[in-house]
């Protein structure tokens, strides 16, 4: 039996986007419940992998978030879910994508991790694998909310009018073109949905620069620059979207784990897979470096393999706090991408960053439990 050597730590996020004030309380309650469930496992001597699975399951079951029930709808009006779970001690991983008949894709990902020689299953193959190991299959309609049907109609209307999706970037500024492709040096042919006026030249973006990150006046002594707040990020207009969920954990035996789950983007083409369930993109865990979960517009994150990029920085000696900020800076500098990150090292140091108007987050460790909506 191994001797505990670490204080257990759990970080969760409920998505980085323009969180409207009326959804603030639900977001903080949701991440708090996820923290409580996962941290209870860690303080009882359970594994980081178990804690991450439990925390993400809570978030999937909460219709506040874009994971599980209440997720965004595809252009065909269905829910398609992706998830990944990774064990940092062994580098075992399990991923599923484009599943329509599973209530908790993170649990299916756990089955792939534990029960299959393969790493990744998609669509009906993933559903059949999960069912063969005891997961019940449901009708897709059980995952669809009337709220999301209305959102899909609104998204179709905006698309028909040629209006940009400001889910991640926040409201556009008057008089500034909304299509990023018009900005030389910031072109990303896959992400007009994150269109936002860009005012910082690529050459001016240096290490640690993260548009939208507000430094706390008194950083946490272990490296996370935090500004816990019960207030929502104030927006001048409502936003009808939400985003990916995830968790990273360090258990008493020094093992890391990470998990990410999502319903994808609103009005997406059926079969589209984002970064969340791809190893090294939206999720990664390795005891020799760090555990990470990302959220935001997936196409830029995938192109940069941003999760592995961030954990590699930690392996090279960069603190998780700085590595998290650098990752979001890199995302923005290279592709004008918007998103958020939670990053946890094997020594318990952690970092959080985002360049969206808000990101629901939570931390539980020996200092207690705290949540917030922006850094």
Tab-separated table of C-alpha atoms in Angstrom:
chain	number	residue	atom	x	y	z
A	1	UNK	CA	0.000	0.000	0.000
A	2	UNK	CA	1.441	3.365	-1.026
A	3	UNK	CA	1.827	6.141	1.522
A	4	UNK	CA	-0.079	9.368	0.850
A	5	UNK	CA	2.351	12.086	-0.199
A	6	UNK	CA	0.158	14.901	-1.491
A	7	UNK	CA	-2.707	17.083	-0.398
A	8	UNK	CA	-5.561	16.128	-2.746
A	9	UNK	CA	-6.643	18.870	-5.126
A	10	UNK	CA	-9.564	19.140	-7.536
A	11	UNK	CA	-10.261	21.834	-10.132
A	12	UNK	CA	-13.399	21.987	-12.266
A	13	UNK	CA	-14.748	24.307	-14.931
A	14	UNK	CA	-18.205	24.765	-16.367
A	15	UNK	CA	-17.202	26.461	-19.599
A	16	UNK	CA	-15.616	29.700	-20.752
A	17	UNK	CA	-18.025	32.041	-22.533
A	18	UNK	CA	-20.121	35.181	-22.079
A	19	UNK	CA	-22.073	34.037	-19.014
A	20	UNK	CA	-25.264	36.102	-18.617
A	21	UNK	CA	-26.028	37.451	-15.117
A	22	UNK	CA	-29.240	35.449	-14.812
A	23	UNK	CA	-27.255	32.197	-15.131
A	24	UNK	CA	-24.510	33.151	-12.660
A	25	UNK	CA	-25.958	31.499	-9.568
A	26	UNK	CA	-26.730	28.256	-11.393
A	27	UNK	CA	-23.159	28.084	-12.695
A	28	UNK	CA	-21.610	28.519	-9.279
A	29	UNK	CA	-23.986	26.055	-7.645
A	30	UNK	CA	-23.214	23.537	-10.359
A	31	UNK	CA	-19.439	23.704	-10.042
A	32	UNK	CA	-19.754	23.620	-6.231
A	33	UNK	CA	-21.755	20.379	-6.381
A	34	UNK	CA	-19.182	18.870	-8.729
A	35	UNK	CA	-16.373	19.871	-6.371
A	36	UNK	CA	-18.120	18.356	-3.377
A	37	UNK	CA	-18.691	15.033	-5.133
A	38	UNK	CA	-15.175	14.728	-6.486
A	39	UNK	CA	-13.331	16.005	-3.445
A	40	UNK	CA	-15.222	13.637	-1.158
A	41	UNK	CA	-13.647	10.801	-3.130
A	42	UNK	CA	-10.163	12.310	-2.898
A	43	UNK	CA	-10.312	12.912	0.865
A	44	UNK	CA	-11.491	9.321	1.346
A	45	UNK	CA	-8.331	8.072	-0.345
A	46	UNK	CA	-9.911	7.536	-3.743
A	47	UNK	CA	-8.133	7.928	-7.066
A	48	UNK	CA	-7.850	11.063	-9.142
A	49	UNK	CA	-9.543	9.231	-12.009
A	50	UNK	CA	-12.555	8.360	-9.839
A	51	UNK	CA	-12.800	11.933	-8.595
A	52	UNK	CA	-12.710	13.427	-12.095
A	53	UNK	CA	-15.329	10.997	-13.364
A	54	UNK	CA	-17.624	11.810	-10.431
A	55	UNK	CA	-17.222	15.574	-10.791
A	56	UNK	CA	-17.833	15.569	-14.538
A	57	UNK	CA	-20.867	13.287	-14.109
A	58	UNK	CA	-22.445	15.901	-11.830
A	59	UNK	CA	-21.838	18.593	-14.445
A	60	UNK	CA	-23.260	16.399	-17.228
A	61	UNK	CA	-26.439	15.871	-15.212
A	62	UNK	CA	-26.868	19.608	-14.634
A	63	UNK	CA	-28.758	21.216	-17.557
A	64	UNK	CA	-26.997	24.511	-16.829
A	65	UNK	CA	-23.975	23.249	-18.750
A	66	UNK	CA	-23.279	22.139	-22.315
A	67	UNK	CA	-22.656	18.503	-21.462
A	68	UNK	CA	-25.175	15.682	-21.175
A	69	UNK	CA	-28.787	16.724	-20.708
A	70	UNK	CA	-29.424	20.271	-21.880
A	71	UNK	CA	-26.561	20.380	-24.384
A	72	UNK	CA	-26.531	22.406	-27.566
A	73	UNK	CA	-28.432	20.951	-30.493
A	74	UNK	CA	-26.974	20.028	-33.847
A	75	UNK	CA	-28.385	21.534	-37.027
A	76	UNK	CA	-30.708	18.516	-37.115
A	77	UNK	CA	-32.057	19.236	-33.641
A	78	UNK	CA	-30.324	16.395	-31.792
A	79	UNK	CA	-27.770	16.197	-28.994
A	80	UNK	CA	-24.383	14.664	-29.831
A	81	UNK	CA	-21.917	14.260	-26.984
A	82	UNK	CA	-18.116	13.875	-26.724
A	83	UNK	CA	-15.984	13.040	-23.671
A	84	UNK	CA	-12.465	12.004	-22.694
A	85	UNK	CA	-10.989	10.681	-19.448
A	86	UNK	CA	-7.224	10.245	-18.947
A	87	UNK	CA	-5.200	8.661	-16.129
A	88	UNK	CA	-1.893	10.442	-15.607
A	89	UNK	CA	-0.276	7.536	-13.771
A	90	UNK	CA	-0.537	5.094	-16.673
A	91	UNK	CA	-1.408	7.329	-19.645
A	92	UNK	CA	-4.460	5.160	-20.176
A	93	UNK	CA	-7.264	7.103	-21.820
A	94	UNK	CA	-10.805	6.557	-22.991
A	95	UNK	CA	-12.746	8.723	-25.389
A	96	UNK	CA	-16.169	8.729	-27.038
A	97	UNK	CA	-17.615	11.099	-29.614
A	98	UNK	CA	-20.895	11.786	-31.393
A	99	UNK	CA	-22.918	9.651	-28.989
A	100	UNK	CA	-26.650	10.303	-28.930
A	101	UNK	CA	-28.072	7.642	-26.604
A	102	UNK	CA	-25.865	7.914	-23.499
A	103	UNK	CA	-26.772	10.174	-20.596
A	104	UNK	CA	-23.218	10.350	-19.211
A	105	UNK	CA	-20.511	10.141	-21.864
A	106	UNK	CA	-17.752	10.541	-19.232
A	107	UNK	CA	-18.855	7.191	-17.787
A	108	UNK	CA	-18.644	5.640	-21.234
A	109	UNK	CA	-15.158	7.122	-21.567
A	110	UNK	CA	-14.247	5.458	-18.257
A	111	UNK	CA	-15.404	2.120	-19.621
A	112	UNK	CA	-13.227	2.577	-22.690
A	113	UNK	CA	-10.288	3.441	-20.430
A	114	UNK	CA	-10.796	0.396	-18.200
A	115	UNK	CA	-12.313	-2.242	-20.449
A	116	UNK	CA	-10.991	-1.771	-23.980
A	117	UNK	CA	-7.599	-2.205	-25.666
A	118	UNK	CA	-8.658	0.759	-27.819
A	119	UNK	CA	-8.669	4.417	-26.840
A	120	UNK	CA	-11.528	5.904	-28.815
A	121	UNK	CA	-15.014	4.948	-30.012
A	122	UNK	CA	-17.507	7.053	-31.951
A	123	UNK	CA	-21.237	7.177	-32.629
A	124	UNK	CA	-23.092	3.859	-32.630
A	125	UNK	CA	-19.900	1.903	-31.996
A	126	UNK	CA	-19.347	3.864	-28.783
A	127	UNK	CA	-22.956	3.370	-27.726
A	128	UNK	CA	-22.815	-0.363	-28.411
A	129	UNK	CA	-19.568	-0.702	-26.457
A	130	UNK	CA	-21.046	1.150	-23.475
A	131	UNK	CA	-24.240	-0.901	-23.614
A	132	UNK	CA	-22.247	-4.132	-23.690
A	133	UNK	CA	-20.732	-3.093	-20.363
A	134	UNK	CA	-24.015	-2.239	-18.678
A	135	UNK	CA	-24.722	1.382	-19.551
A	136	UNK	CA	-28.392	1.939	-20.428
A	137	UNK	CA	-29.205	3.419	-23.808
A	138	UNK	CA	-31.774	6.211	-23.817
A	139	UNK	CA	-33.786	8.040	-26.433
A	140	UNK	CA	-32.047	11.201	-27.607
A	141	UNK	CA	-35.153	13.224	-26.782
A	142	UNK	CA	-34.353	12.740	-23.076
A	143	UNK	CA	-31.304	14.968	-23.562
A	144	UNK	CA	-33.147	17.713	-25.463
A	145	UNK	CA	-34.613	20.701	-23.633
A	146	UNK	CA	-37.179	23.166	-24.997
A	147	UNK	CA	-34.725	25.903	-24.072
A	148	UNK	CA	-32.244	24.477	-26.557
A	149	UNK	CA	-34.838	24.219	-29.301
A	150	UNK	CA	-35.377	27.971	-28.975
A	151	UNK	CA	-31.642	28.601	-29.000
A	152	UNK	CA	-31.283	26.590	-32.176
A	153	UNK	CA	-33.999	28.648	-33.854
A	154	UNK	CA	-32.238	31.867	-32.792
A	155	UNK	CA	-28.880	30.570	-34.040
A	156	UNK	CA	-30.384	29.700	-37.415
A	157	UNK	CA	-31.879	33.177	-37.619
A	158	UNK	CA	-28.530	34.851	-36.819
A	159	UNK	CA	-26.791	32.669	-39.378
A	160	UNK	CA	-29.355	33.585	-42.027
A	161	UNK	CA	-28.697	37.275	-41.281
A	162	UNK	CA	-24.943	36.792	-41.555
A	163	UNK	CA	-24.378	37.710	-37.906
A	164	UNK	CA	-21.373	36.377	-35.985
A	165	UNK	CA	-21.760	34.093	-32.987
A	166	UNK	CA	-20.448	35.970	-29.932
A	167	UNK	CA	-20.806	33.047	-27.538
A	168	UNK	CA	-17.151	33.045	-26.530
A	169	UNK	CA	-15.906	36.537	-27.341
A	170	UNK	CA	-18.745	38.612	-25.933
A	171	UNK	CA	-20.519	41.547	-27.602
A	172	UNK	CA	-19.011	43.204	-30.633
A	173	UNK	CA	-17.894	46.815	-30.498
A	174	UNK	CA	-19.795	49.329	-32.636
A	175	UNK	CA	-18.063	50.261	-35.834
A	176	UNK	CA	-15.611	47.334	-35.760
A	177	UNK	CA	-15.938	44.602	-38.404
A	178	UNK	CA	-17.238	41.373	-36.890
A	179	UNK	CA	-15.530	38.977	-39.281
A	180	UNK	CA	-12.075	38.074	-38.081
A	181	UNK	CA	-11.010	37.073	-41.575
A	182	UNK	CA	-10.827	40.765	-42.417
A	183	UNK	CA	-7.915	41.180	-39.989
A	184	UNK	CA	-4.597	40.322	-41.626
A	185	UNK	CA	-2.456	38.161	-39.361
A	186	UNK	CA	-5.443	36.886	-37.383
A	187	UNK	CA	-7.132	34.803	-40.032
A	188	UNK	CA	-8.591	31.478	-38.968
A	189	UNK	CA	-10.723	29.852	-41.605
A	190	UNK	CA	-12.525	27.654	-39.076
A	191	UNK	CA	-13.462	30.147	-36.418
A	192	UNK	CA	-15.632	33.045	-37.575
A	193	UNK	CA	-17.869	32.010	-34.686
A	194	UNK	CA	-15.403	33.585	-32.262
A	195	UNK	CA	-15.325	36.873	-34.192
A	196	UNK	CA	-14.155	39.698	-31.969
A	197	UNK	CA	-12.437	43.017	-32.630
A	198	UNK	CA	-8.715	42.448	-32.155
A	199	UNK	CA	-6.692	45.424	-31.023
A	200	UNK	CA	-3.385	43.861	-30.025
A	201	UNK	CA	-0.862	43.080	-32.727
A	202	UNK	CA	0.622	39.594	-32.739
A	203	UNK	CA	4.078	41.033	-32.161
A	204	UNK	CA	2.873	42.659	-28.938
A	205	UNK	CA	1.585	39.453	-27.386
A	206	UNK	CA	4.251	38.130	-25.064
A	207	UNK	CA	4.531	35.374	-22.442
A	208	UNK	CA	1.818	35.581	-19.837
A	209	UNK	CA	-0.386	37.976	-21.815
A	210	UNK	CA	-3.963	36.741	-21.841
A	211	UNK	CA	-6.643	39.091	-23.143
A	212	UNK	CA	-9.550	39.121	-20.705
A	213	UNK	CA	-7.577	37.842	-17.694
A	214	UNK	CA	-7.704	40.128	-14.673
A	215	UNK	CA	-4.826	39.567	-12.260
A	216	UNK	CA	-5.750	39.167	-8.622
A	217	UNK	CA	-4.200	41.620	-6.197
A	218	UNK	CA	-3.137	38.768	-3.930
A	219	UNK	CA	-2.306	35.589	-5.856
A	220	UNK	CA	-2.804	32.253	-4.147
A	221	UNK	CA	0.482	31.285	-2.510
A	222	UNK	CA	0.711	28.062	-4.515
A	223	UNK	CA	0.610	29.781	-7.853
A	224	UNK	CA	-2.988	30.305	-9.012
A	225	UNK	CA	-3.919	33.886	-9.719
A	226	UNK	CA	-7.505	33.929	-8.534
A	227	UNK	CA	-10.277	36.413	-7.916
A	228	UNK	CA	-13.149	34.388	-6.385
A	229	UNK	CA	-16.407	36.163	-6.960
A	230	UNK	CA	-20.097	35.472	-6.567
A	231	UNK	CA	-20.942	38.077	-9.170
A	232	UNK	CA	-21.555	37.315	-12.813
A	233	UNK	CA	-19.536	38.952	-15.523
A	234	UNK	CA	-21.792	41.841	-16.455
A	235	UNK	CA	-22.841	41.915	-20.077
A	236	UNK	CA	-24.710	44.646	-21.940
A	237	UNK	CA	-26.830	42.059	-23.737
A	238	UNK	CA	-28.015	38.492	-23.080
A	239	UNK	CA	-26.225	35.470	-24.508
A	240	UNK	CA	-27.980	32.246	-25.191
A	241	UNK	CA	-25.116	29.755	-25.046
A	242	UNK	CA	-22.938	27.757	-22.706
A	243	UNK	CA	-19.946	25.495	-23.054
A	244	UNK	CA	-17.834	22.435	-22.238
A	245	UNK	CA	-17.202	21.093	-18.708
A	246	UNK	CA	-14.078	19.514	-17.267
A	247	UNK	CA	-12.079	18.531	-14.198
A	248	UNK	CA	-8.488	17.810	-13.189
A	249	UNK	CA	-7.429	16.110	-9.965
A	250	UNK	CA	-4.405	15.172	-7.877
A	251	UNK	CA	-4.932	12.357	-5.376
A	252	UNK	CA	-3.153	11.549	-2.109
A	253	UNK	CA	-0.746	9.219	-3.881
A	254	UNK	CA	0.471	11.854	-6.322
A	255	UNK	CA	-1.475	10.672	-9.341
A	256	UNK	CA	-3.128	13.055	-11.790
A	257	UNK	CA	-6.227	12.664	-13.944
A	258	UNK	CA	-8.225	14.834	-16.330
A	259	UNK	CA	-11.635	14.683	-17.941
A	260	UNK	CA	-13.554	16.860	-20.394
A	261	UNK	CA	-17.130	16.497	-21.660
A	262	UNK	CA	-19.208	18.518	-24.094
A	263	UNK	CA	-22.311	18.776	-26.209
A	264	UNK	CA	-20.269	20.665	-28.790
A	265	UNK	CA	-21.197	23.891	-30.483
A	266	UNK	CA	-24.666	25.210	-31.203
A	267	UNK	CA	-26.084	24.365	-34.651
A	268	UNK	CA	-23.061	22.219	-35.455
A	269	UNK	CA	-23.082	19.870	-38.429
A	270	UNK	CA	-23.875	16.319	-37.234
A	271	UNK	CA	-20.688	14.310	-36.883
A	272	UNK	CA	-18.542	17.309	-35.969
A	273	UNK	CA	-16.018	16.488	-33.229
A	274	UNK	CA	-14.329	19.280	-31.308
A	275	UNK	CA	-11.285	19.422	-29.087
A	276	UNK	CA	-12.840	18.145	-25.861
A	277	UNK	CA	-12.474	14.423	-26.442
A	278	UNK	CA	-9.167	14.535	-28.322
A	279	UNK	CA	-6.021	13.594	-26.391
A	280	UNK	CA	-3.677	16.549	-26.057
A	281	UNK	CA	-6.226	19.033	-27.353
A	282	UNK	CA	-9.040	19.643	-24.884
A	283	UNK	CA	-7.776	17.155	-22.304
A	284	UNK	CA	-4.523	15.530	-21.168
A	285	UNK	CA	-2.953	14.040	-18.026
A	286	UNK	CA	0.570	12.809	-17.285
A	287	UNK	CA	2.141	12.468	-13.844
A	288	UNK	CA	5.411	13.646	-15.378
A	289	UNK	CA	3.967	16.988	-16.440
A	290	UNK	CA	0.410	18.080	-15.561
A	291	UNK	CA	-3.314	17.521	-16.011
A	292	UNK	CA	-5.355	19.910	-18.134
A	293	UNK	CA	-8.893	20.546	-19.351
A	294	UNK	CA	-9.764	23.228	-21.893
A	295	UNK	CA	-12.955	24.928	-22.973
A	296	UNK	CA	-13.870	27.314	-25.763
A	297	UNK	CA	-14.093	27.236	-29.542
A	298	UNK	CA	-12.576	23.866	-30.416
A	299	UNK	CA	-11.136	24.326	-33.887
A	300	UNK	CA	-8.279	26.673	-32.881
A	301	UNK	CA	-7.560	24.552	-29.781
A	302	UNK	CA	-7.259	21.430	-31.934
A	303	UNK	CA	-4.925	23.077	-34.416
A	304	UNK	CA	-2.516	24.020	-31.635
A	305	UNK	CA	-2.870	20.752	-29.649
A	306	UNK	CA	-3.154	23.218	-26.812
A	307	UNK	CA	-3.583	20.825	-23.892
A	308	UNK	CA	-0.283	19.069	-24.607
A	309	UNK	CA	1.330	22.440	-25.331
A	310	UNK	CA	0.424	23.614	-21.823
A	311	UNK	CA	1.481	20.453	-19.994
A	312	UNK	CA	4.807	20.442	-21.852
A	313	UNK	CA	5.489	23.912	-20.467
A	314	UNK	CA	4.966	22.616	-16.939
A	315	UNK	CA	7.314	19.691	-17.632
A	316	UNK	CA	9.923	22.262	-18.688
A	317	UNK	CA	9.670	24.031	-15.330
A	318	UNK	CA	7.074	26.732	-16.023
A	319	UNK	CA	4.586	27.130	-13.178
A	320	UNK	CA	1.024	26.028	-13.959
A	321	UNK	CA	-0.156	29.593	-13.293
A	322	UNK	CA	2.117	31.028	-15.967
A	323	UNK	CA	1.687	28.088	-18.346
A	324	UNK	CA	-2.101	28.516	-18.235
A	325	UNK	CA	-1.807	32.203	-19.092
A	326	UNK	CA	0.709	31.477	-21.839
A	327	UNK	CA	-1.570	28.852	-23.368
A	328	UNK	CA	-4.489	31.274	-23.669
A	329	UNK	CA	-2.134	33.954	-24.956
A	330	UNK	CA	-0.825	31.533	-27.585
A	331	UNK	CA	-4.368	30.555	-28.595
A	332	UNK	CA	-5.252	34.197	-29.139
A	333	UNK	CA	-1.969	35.239	-30.760
A	334	UNK	CA	-1.844	32.458	-33.320
A	335	UNK	CA	-5.504	32.083	-34.253
A	336	UNK	CA	-7.489	34.724	-32.397
A	337	UNK	CA	-9.079	31.903	-30.403
A	338	UNK	CA	-11.188	32.320	-27.278
A	339	UNK	CA	-11.347	29.853	-24.428
A	340	UNK	CA	-10.322	28.854	-20.934
A	341	UNK	CA	-8.030	26.384	-19.186
A	342	UNK	CA	-7.535	24.660	-15.837
A	343	UNK	CA	-4.069	23.201	-15.264
A	344	UNK	CA	-2.758	21.156	-12.310
A	345	UNK	CA	0.794	20.038	-11.661
A	346	UNK	CA	1.991	16.920	-9.799
A	347	UNK	CA	3.140	19.079	-6.873
A	348	UNK	CA	-0.318	20.595	-6.392
A	349	UNK	CA	0.387	23.954	-8.013
A	350	UNK	CA	-2.369	25.037	-10.365
A	351	UNK	CA	-3.355	27.688	-12.852
A	352	UNK	CA	-6.554	29.009	-14.402
A	353	UNK	CA	-6.933	31.405	-17.302
A	354	UNK	CA	-9.463	32.545	-19.882
A	355	UNK	CA	-9.905	35.320	-22.429
A	356	UNK	CA	-13.677	35.045	-22.626
A	357	UNK	CA	-15.899	37.399	-20.585
A	358	UNK	CA	-16.414	34.648	-18.022
A	359	UNK	CA	-15.515	31.100	-16.990
A	360	UNK	CA	-17.262	29.113	-14.272
A	361	UNK	CA	-14.579	27.482	-12.117
A	362	UNK	CA	-14.072	25.794	-8.781
A	363	UNK	CA	-11.167	24.624	-6.635
A	364	UNK	CA	-11.131	22.262	-3.660
A	365	UNK	CA	-7.992	21.555	-1.655
A	366	UNK	CA	-6.714	21.716	1.931
A	367	UNK	CA	-7.521	25.443	1.946
A	368	UNK	CA	-11.202	24.784	1.338
A	369	UNK	CA	-13.686	25.046	-1.510
A	370	UNK	CA	-14.115	28.168	-3.640
A	371	UNK	CA	-15.822	29.026	-6.903
A	372	UNK	CA	-15.967	31.961	-9.277
A	373	UNK	CA	-17.059	33.225	-12.661
A	374	UNK	CA	-13.941	35.038	-13.751
A	375	UNK	CA	-10.218	35.086	-13.012
